[in-house]
Amino acid sequence: MRVLSGIQPTGRFHWGNYFGAIKQYIDLQDNEQAFYFIADLHALTTIRNADRLRQNTLEAAIDLLALGLDPKQATLFRQSDVPEITDLTWILMTITQMSLLEKCHAYKDKKEKGIAADAGLFTYPVLMAADILLYDSDMVPVGQDQIQHVEVTRDLAQRFNNLFGETLTLPKSSVLDTSAKVPGIDGEKMSKSYRNVIEIFEDPKKQRKKIMSIKTDSATLEDPKDPDSCSVFALYKLFADETQQTELAARYRAGGMGYGEAKQAVHDAALEYFGPARERRTELSSDTDTLNDILAEGALKAREKGKEVLERVQSACGLGTARLSK
Ligand code: ADP
Ligand code: TRP
């Protein structure tokens, strides 16, 4: 069984990305054949600055490795290092109905807001389908918002198979732990687009300041407080074991503890939790050769599989393969 997922390098990863996605990628690498990539071709639909895209892509790879993605267990690569992806995208594009893409939310949302969309945003789900189908992926761990794109992928694979014979593997989405809908500092879902994130590797002092600014209700220090409706407590739960959670919940209910103290507990717990990853990150950042080797090796493995599938697809629909067999 092959697990595959991609993550866009549109900014530094935050706690929501880790508990909602990255942690699962790392857990899955032990038992499954895993392919993970940095979706820089997708990010090109929003980032139009070469240095920023290059830098973000490398930072994303460093973050994933520091957080425990093991290149000996999983294949980590940069999406654009596998050019076969755009060949497959075109082929899939020729069998994609406009009406299918018109229903997709990224495009629909923009259109509803009256923002002009590029063809890249409109056809984004076809590139994502190619990402999945190029490696015969069976399982695609994604957040809730990406289920629609995996459904499009299944539709396209089925349509291709109906037209040209059994060629493509139909993938299944696996919805990532939605209980980990991590709240941001304003209490809404943590997301880069809401500017309410706490970045995993932010400077500890700056991170503390952000944590201290988490929105809470106006209860006084003496008042008993409800842990279950408090974002500070929701964040604490991500880092603490059961006993620690019960202890802090009891202190909330008893009163006499201010939110400042709970926020400090979140900061301390997060520093401890991500401490080893911070150290690994420092080492990796100073060793760009190793990083480039890992990405090159990953691309090689991904391309090997990608070429095999592309050749199958080309042969099924009548395209030449001379270029590949050279
Ligand atoms: P953002 O919303 O910050 O732009 P992305 O859409 O790039 O993040 O999400 C990358 C991955 O992280 C997805 O799998 C998504 O489901 C997950 N994710 C993002 N924010 C959260 C959150 N607040 N809670 C849980 N998972 C999240
Ligand atoms: N579109 C996904 C997101 O924004 C990222 C992505 C690109 C992806 N290609 C993929 C996820 C293939 C899973 C499989 O989160």
XYZ file of C-alpha atoms and ligand atoms in Angstrom:
368
model
C 0.000 0.000 0.000
C 1.373 3.392 -0.978
C 0.552 6.450 1.083
C 1.063 9.816 -0.609
C 0.530 13.383 0.441
C 1.760 16.846 -0.423
C 1.984 20.066 1.509
C 2.303 23.544 0.057
C 5.329 25.652 1.020
C 3.289 28.823 1.340
C 4.717 29.830 4.734
C 6.332 28.408 7.850
C 4.434 25.498 9.361
C 2.297 26.125 12.418
C 0.862 24.011 15.229
C -2.297 23.367 13.160
C -0.244 21.942 10.293
C 1.687 19.731 12.692
C -1.187 18.253 14.706
C -3.573 18.190 11.736
C -1.240 16.773 9.098
C 2.508 16.386 9.625
C 2.241 14.235 12.764
C 0.113 11.716 10.816
C 2.569 11.638 7.918
C 5.297 10.730 10.352
C 3.211 8.089 12.149
C 2.344 6.434 8.821
C 5.931 6.183 7.600
C 6.679 3.237 9.921
C 4.256 0.755 8.400
C 3.460 1.953 4.898
C 5.366 2.851 1.762
C 5.162 6.606 2.036
C 5.726 9.342 -0.548
C 5.610 12.928 0.717
C 6.365 16.001 -1.323
C 6.604 19.746 -1.085
C 3.991 21.074 -3.510
C 5.964 23.945 -5.028
C 4.110 23.791 -8.368
C 0.874 24.324 -6.473
C 2.422 27.155 -4.445
C 3.277 28.895 -7.704
C -0.427 29.767 -7.977
C 0.067 32.139 -5.020
C 3.796 32.935 -4.632
C 5.275 35.020 -7.432
C 8.736 35.611 -6.036
C 11.509 33.181 -7.011
C 13.667 33.617 -3.905
C 10.704 33.299 -1.593
C 9.418 30.132 -3.267
C 12.884 28.527 -3.285
C 13.504 29.477 0.337
C 10.044 28.369 1.518
C 10.470 25.027 -0.232
C 13.799 24.329 1.475
C 12.484 25.503 4.850
C 9.486 23.206 4.467
C 11.777 20.234 3.770
C 13.964 21.098 6.778
C 10.881 21.427 9.000
C 9.506 18.040 7.947
C 12.847 16.315 8.551
C 13.358 18.064 11.886
C 9.864 17.008 12.976
C 10.709 13.347 12.389
C 10.146 12.530 8.743
C 12.806 9.897 8.154
C 14.168 9.754 4.594
C 15.170 6.123 5.167
C 11.530 5.222 5.775
C 9.665 7.700 3.582
C 10.451 9.255 0.216
C 10.627 13.039 0.519
C 10.829 15.112 -2.655
C 10.089 18.395 -4.312
C 7.074 18.237 -6.641
C 8.826 20.159 -9.428
C 11.757 17.713 -9.424
C 9.498 15.172 -11.130
C 8.729 16.745 -14.526
C 6.602 13.726 -15.489
C 3.925 15.325 -13.335
C 3.172 18.017 -15.895
C 2.999 15.465 -18.735
C 0.371 13.533 -16.822
C -1.423 16.759 -15.894
C -1.888 17.616 -19.569
C -3.137 14.155 -20.435
C -5.653 14.298 -17.590
C -6.653 17.818 -18.584
C -7.831 16.508 -21.969
C -10.424 14.321 -20.241
C -11.464 16.790 -17.526
C -14.871 18.386 -17.901
C -15.019 22.101 -17.183
C -18.126 21.526 -15.077
C -16.132 19.273 -12.725
C -13.571 22.013 -12.059
C -16.209 24.746 -11.807
C -17.544 22.930 -8.738
C -14.167 22.881 -6.948
C -14.075 25.133 -3.911
C -10.800 27.060 -4.325
C -11.977 28.387 -7.695
C -15.633 28.724 -6.685
C -14.748 30.743 -3.564
C -12.639 33.185 -5.560
C -15.285 33.552 -8.228
C -17.977 34.209 -5.631
C -15.810 36.951 -4.141
C -15.513 38.486 -7.589
C -11.746 37.804 -7.793
C -10.400 36.858 -11.232
C -8.846 33.374 -11.163
C -5.880 32.199 -13.221
C -6.063 29.008 -15.267
C -3.542 27.617 -12.754
C -6.012 27.974 -9.900
C -8.862 26.624 -12.030
C -6.904 23.524 -13.038
C -5.209 23.090 -9.636
C -7.247 19.902 -8.913
C -5.968 18.286 -12.138
C -2.360 18.845 -11.064
C -3.267 17.357 -7.705
C -4.859 14.356 -9.435
C -1.630 13.865 -11.418
C 0.350 14.048 -8.136
C -1.681 11.191 -6.764
C -2.077 9.033 -9.879
C 1.544 9.257 -11.073
C 2.710 7.058 -8.194
C -0.125 4.474 -8.086
C -1.083 5.875 -4.681
C -3.625 3.905 -2.670
C -4.171 6.169 0.288
C -4.042 9.946 0.504
C -4.066 11.448 3.992
C -5.592 14.915 3.699
C -7.480 17.502 5.711
C -11.255 17.793 5.303
C -10.936 20.594 2.731
C -9.022 18.356 0.312
C -11.496 15.458 0.163
C -13.194 17.060 -2.843
C -9.884 17.029 -4.733
C -9.343 13.336 -4.037
C -12.872 12.696 -5.343
C -11.956 14.589 -8.536
C -8.861 12.378 -8.762
C -10.986 9.236 -8.517
C -13.379 10.588 -11.172
C -10.521 11.314 -13.568
C -8.849 7.953 -12.993
C -12.130 6.177 -13.611
C -12.819 8.195 -16.758
C -9.331 7.457 -18.087
C -9.730 3.750 -17.353
C -13.146 3.697 -19.044
C -11.761 5.379 -22.140
C -8.428 3.608 -22.462
C -8.615 0.435 -20.345
C -7.499 -0.289 -16.773
C -4.395 1.860 -16.326
C -4.660 4.043 -13.244
C -4.984 3.063 -9.586
C -8.008 4.539 -7.807
C -6.908 6.187 -4.551
C -8.851 6.607 -1.312
C -8.631 9.648 0.878
C -7.954 9.172 4.538
C -9.211 12.098 6.535
C -6.715 13.371 8.976
C -7.652 13.726 12.607
C -10.220 16.501 12.486
C -10.466 16.494 16.280
C -7.121 18.248 15.902
C -8.803 21.369 14.567
C -6.231 23.479 16.285
C -7.467 26.934 17.333
C -5.421 30.036 16.567
C -4.722 32.945 18.890
C -8.130 34.470 18.070
C -9.995 31.241 18.839
C -10.822 30.575 15.147
C -9.199 27.692 13.218
C -5.453 28.299 13.095
C -4.591 29.179 9.503
C -2.021 31.254 7.623
C -4.867 32.985 5.847
C -6.329 34.200 9.175
C -2.983 35.485 10.481
C -3.623 33.796 13.814
C -0.923 31.140 13.763
C 1.727 30.037 16.195
C 4.656 28.795 14.136
C 6.373 25.624 15.308
C 9.904 26.979 15.133
C 9.296 30.618 15.976
C 11.834 32.311 18.222
C 10.782 31.313 21.794
C 10.457 34.907 23.010
C 8.274 35.940 20.096
C 6.318 32.728 20.459
C 5.678 33.461 24.141
C 4.374 36.902 23.271
C 1.934 35.368 20.781
C 0.773 32.768 23.282
C 0.218 35.517 25.853
C -2.034 37.284 23.334
C -4.443 34.342 22.914
C -8.000 35.589 23.246
C -9.796 34.516 26.463
C -13.005 35.561 28.225
C -13.091 38.287 30.844
C -13.144 36.029 33.948
C -11.076 37.423 36.847
C -8.248 35.540 38.494
C -10.528 34.276 41.299
C -13.355 33.105 39.014
C -13.755 29.398 38.247
C -13.129 28.812 34.534
C -14.331 26.324 31.946
C -11.414 24.455 30.366
C -13.583 22.939 27.619
C -14.487 26.265 26.038
C -11.012 27.802 26.341
C -8.549 27.837 23.410
C -5.602 28.040 25.806
C -6.668 24.723 27.308
C -7.330 23.235 23.847
C -3.735 24.066 22.911
C -2.380 22.721 26.202
C -4.098 19.383 25.489
C -2.013 18.941 22.342
C 1.184 18.800 24.351
C 0.208 17.371 27.734
C -0.450 13.817 28.886
C -3.735 12.789 30.559
C -2.545 13.470 34.109
C -1.275 16.925 33.229
C -4.537 17.700 31.436
C -6.646 16.586 34.436
C -4.505 18.652 36.764
C -4.805 21.845 34.750
C -8.560 21.288 34.177
C -9.053 21.007 37.948
C -7.184 24.263 38.499
C -9.382 25.972 35.886
C -12.549 24.807 37.647
C -11.317 25.672 41.147
C -10.667 29.346 40.338
C -7.692 31.263 41.688
C -5.614 30.716 38.561
C -5.352 33.395 35.880
C -5.197 32.749 32.145
C -1.633 34.074 32.166
C -0.513 31.056 34.143
C -2.283 28.643 31.778
C -0.665 30.401 28.811
C 2.755 30.065 30.435
C 2.026 26.319 30.845
C 1.269 26.094 27.092
C 4.524 27.859 26.266
C 6.591 25.604 28.555
C 4.896 22.451 27.263
C 5.406 23.457 23.620
C 9.067 24.271 24.178
C 9.604 20.876 25.743
C 7.570 19.027 23.091
C 9.345 20.592 20.118
C 12.735 20.912 21.884
C 14.421 17.961 20.151
C 12.976 19.053 16.777
C 14.348 22.567 17.289
C 17.809 21.087 17.862
C 17.567 18.869 14.774
C 16.390 21.878 12.788
C 19.472 23.879 13.739
C 21.725 21.006 12.643
C 19.872 20.485 9.360
C 19.848 24.189 8.487
C 23.606 24.292 8.568
C 23.954 21.195 6.405
C 22.455 22.103 3.044
C 24.468 19.377 1.291
C 22.690 16.647 3.219
C 19.353 18.329 2.616
C 19.963 18.543 -1.120
C 21.102 14.901 -1.172
C 17.901 13.827 0.582
C 15.729 15.739 -1.879
C 17.713 14.488 -4.882
C 17.511 10.904 -3.682
C 13.771 11.312 -3.045
C 13.212 12.760 -6.503
C 15.109 9.860 -8.057
C 12.906 7.299 -6.314
C 9.723 9.214 -7.096
C 10.735 9.626 -10.755
C 11.450 5.944 -11.110
C 7.870 5.136 -10.136
C 6.500 8.175 -11.985
C 8.164 7.221 -15.272
C 6.761 3.710 -15.054
C 3.204 4.984 -14.596
C 3.535 7.749 -17.205
C 4.792 5.224 -19.742
C 1.771 3.031 -19.008
C -0.539 6.023 -19.468
C 1.144 7.169 -22.693
C 1.015 3.722 -24.132
C -2.688 3.377 -23.193
C -3.692 6.601 -24.939
C -1.387 6.406 -27.953
C 1.446 8.784 -27.146
C 5.058 8.012 -28.007
C 7.519 6.928 -25.361
C 10.752 7.389 -27.345
C 11.917 10.177 -25.052
C 11.664 7.945 -22.017
C 13.360 4.887 -23.437
C 16.484 6.806 -24.520
P -3.224 26.890 6.180
O -4.700 26.844 6.515
O -2.424 27.474 7.289
O -2.952 27.553 4.834
P -2.865 24.441 4.725
O -4.212 24.619 4.094
O -1.638 24.590 3.884
O -2.752 25.392 6.019
O -2.868 23.025 5.430
C -1.877 22.032 5.345
C -2.338 20.850 6.172
O -2.486 21.219 7.564
C -3.725 20.324 5.739
O -3.712 18.919 5.776
C -4.677 20.889 6.771
O -5.804 20.057 6.968
C -3.809 20.949 8.039
N -4.242 22.053 8.916
C -4.093 23.370 8.670
N -4.570 24.121 9.693
C -5.064 23.249 10.615
C -5.688 23.404 11.913
N -5.899 24.593 12.445
N -6.051 22.291 12.555
C -5.836 21.072 12.001
N -5.258 20.855 10.816
C -4.869 21.921 10.107
N -3.711 20.775 -2.318
C -3.119 20.297 -1.089
C -3.282 21.351 0.028
O -3.416 22.523 -0.264
C -1.650 20.009 -1.293
C -1.462 18.908 -2.304
C -1.007 19.037 -3.585
C -1.737 17.525 -2.108
N -0.962 17.831 -4.207
C -1.411 16.881 -3.333
C -2.237 16.770 -1.032
C -1.582 15.493 -3.499
C -2.398 15.405 -1.211
C -2.084 14.759 -2.424
O -3.239 21.002 1.200
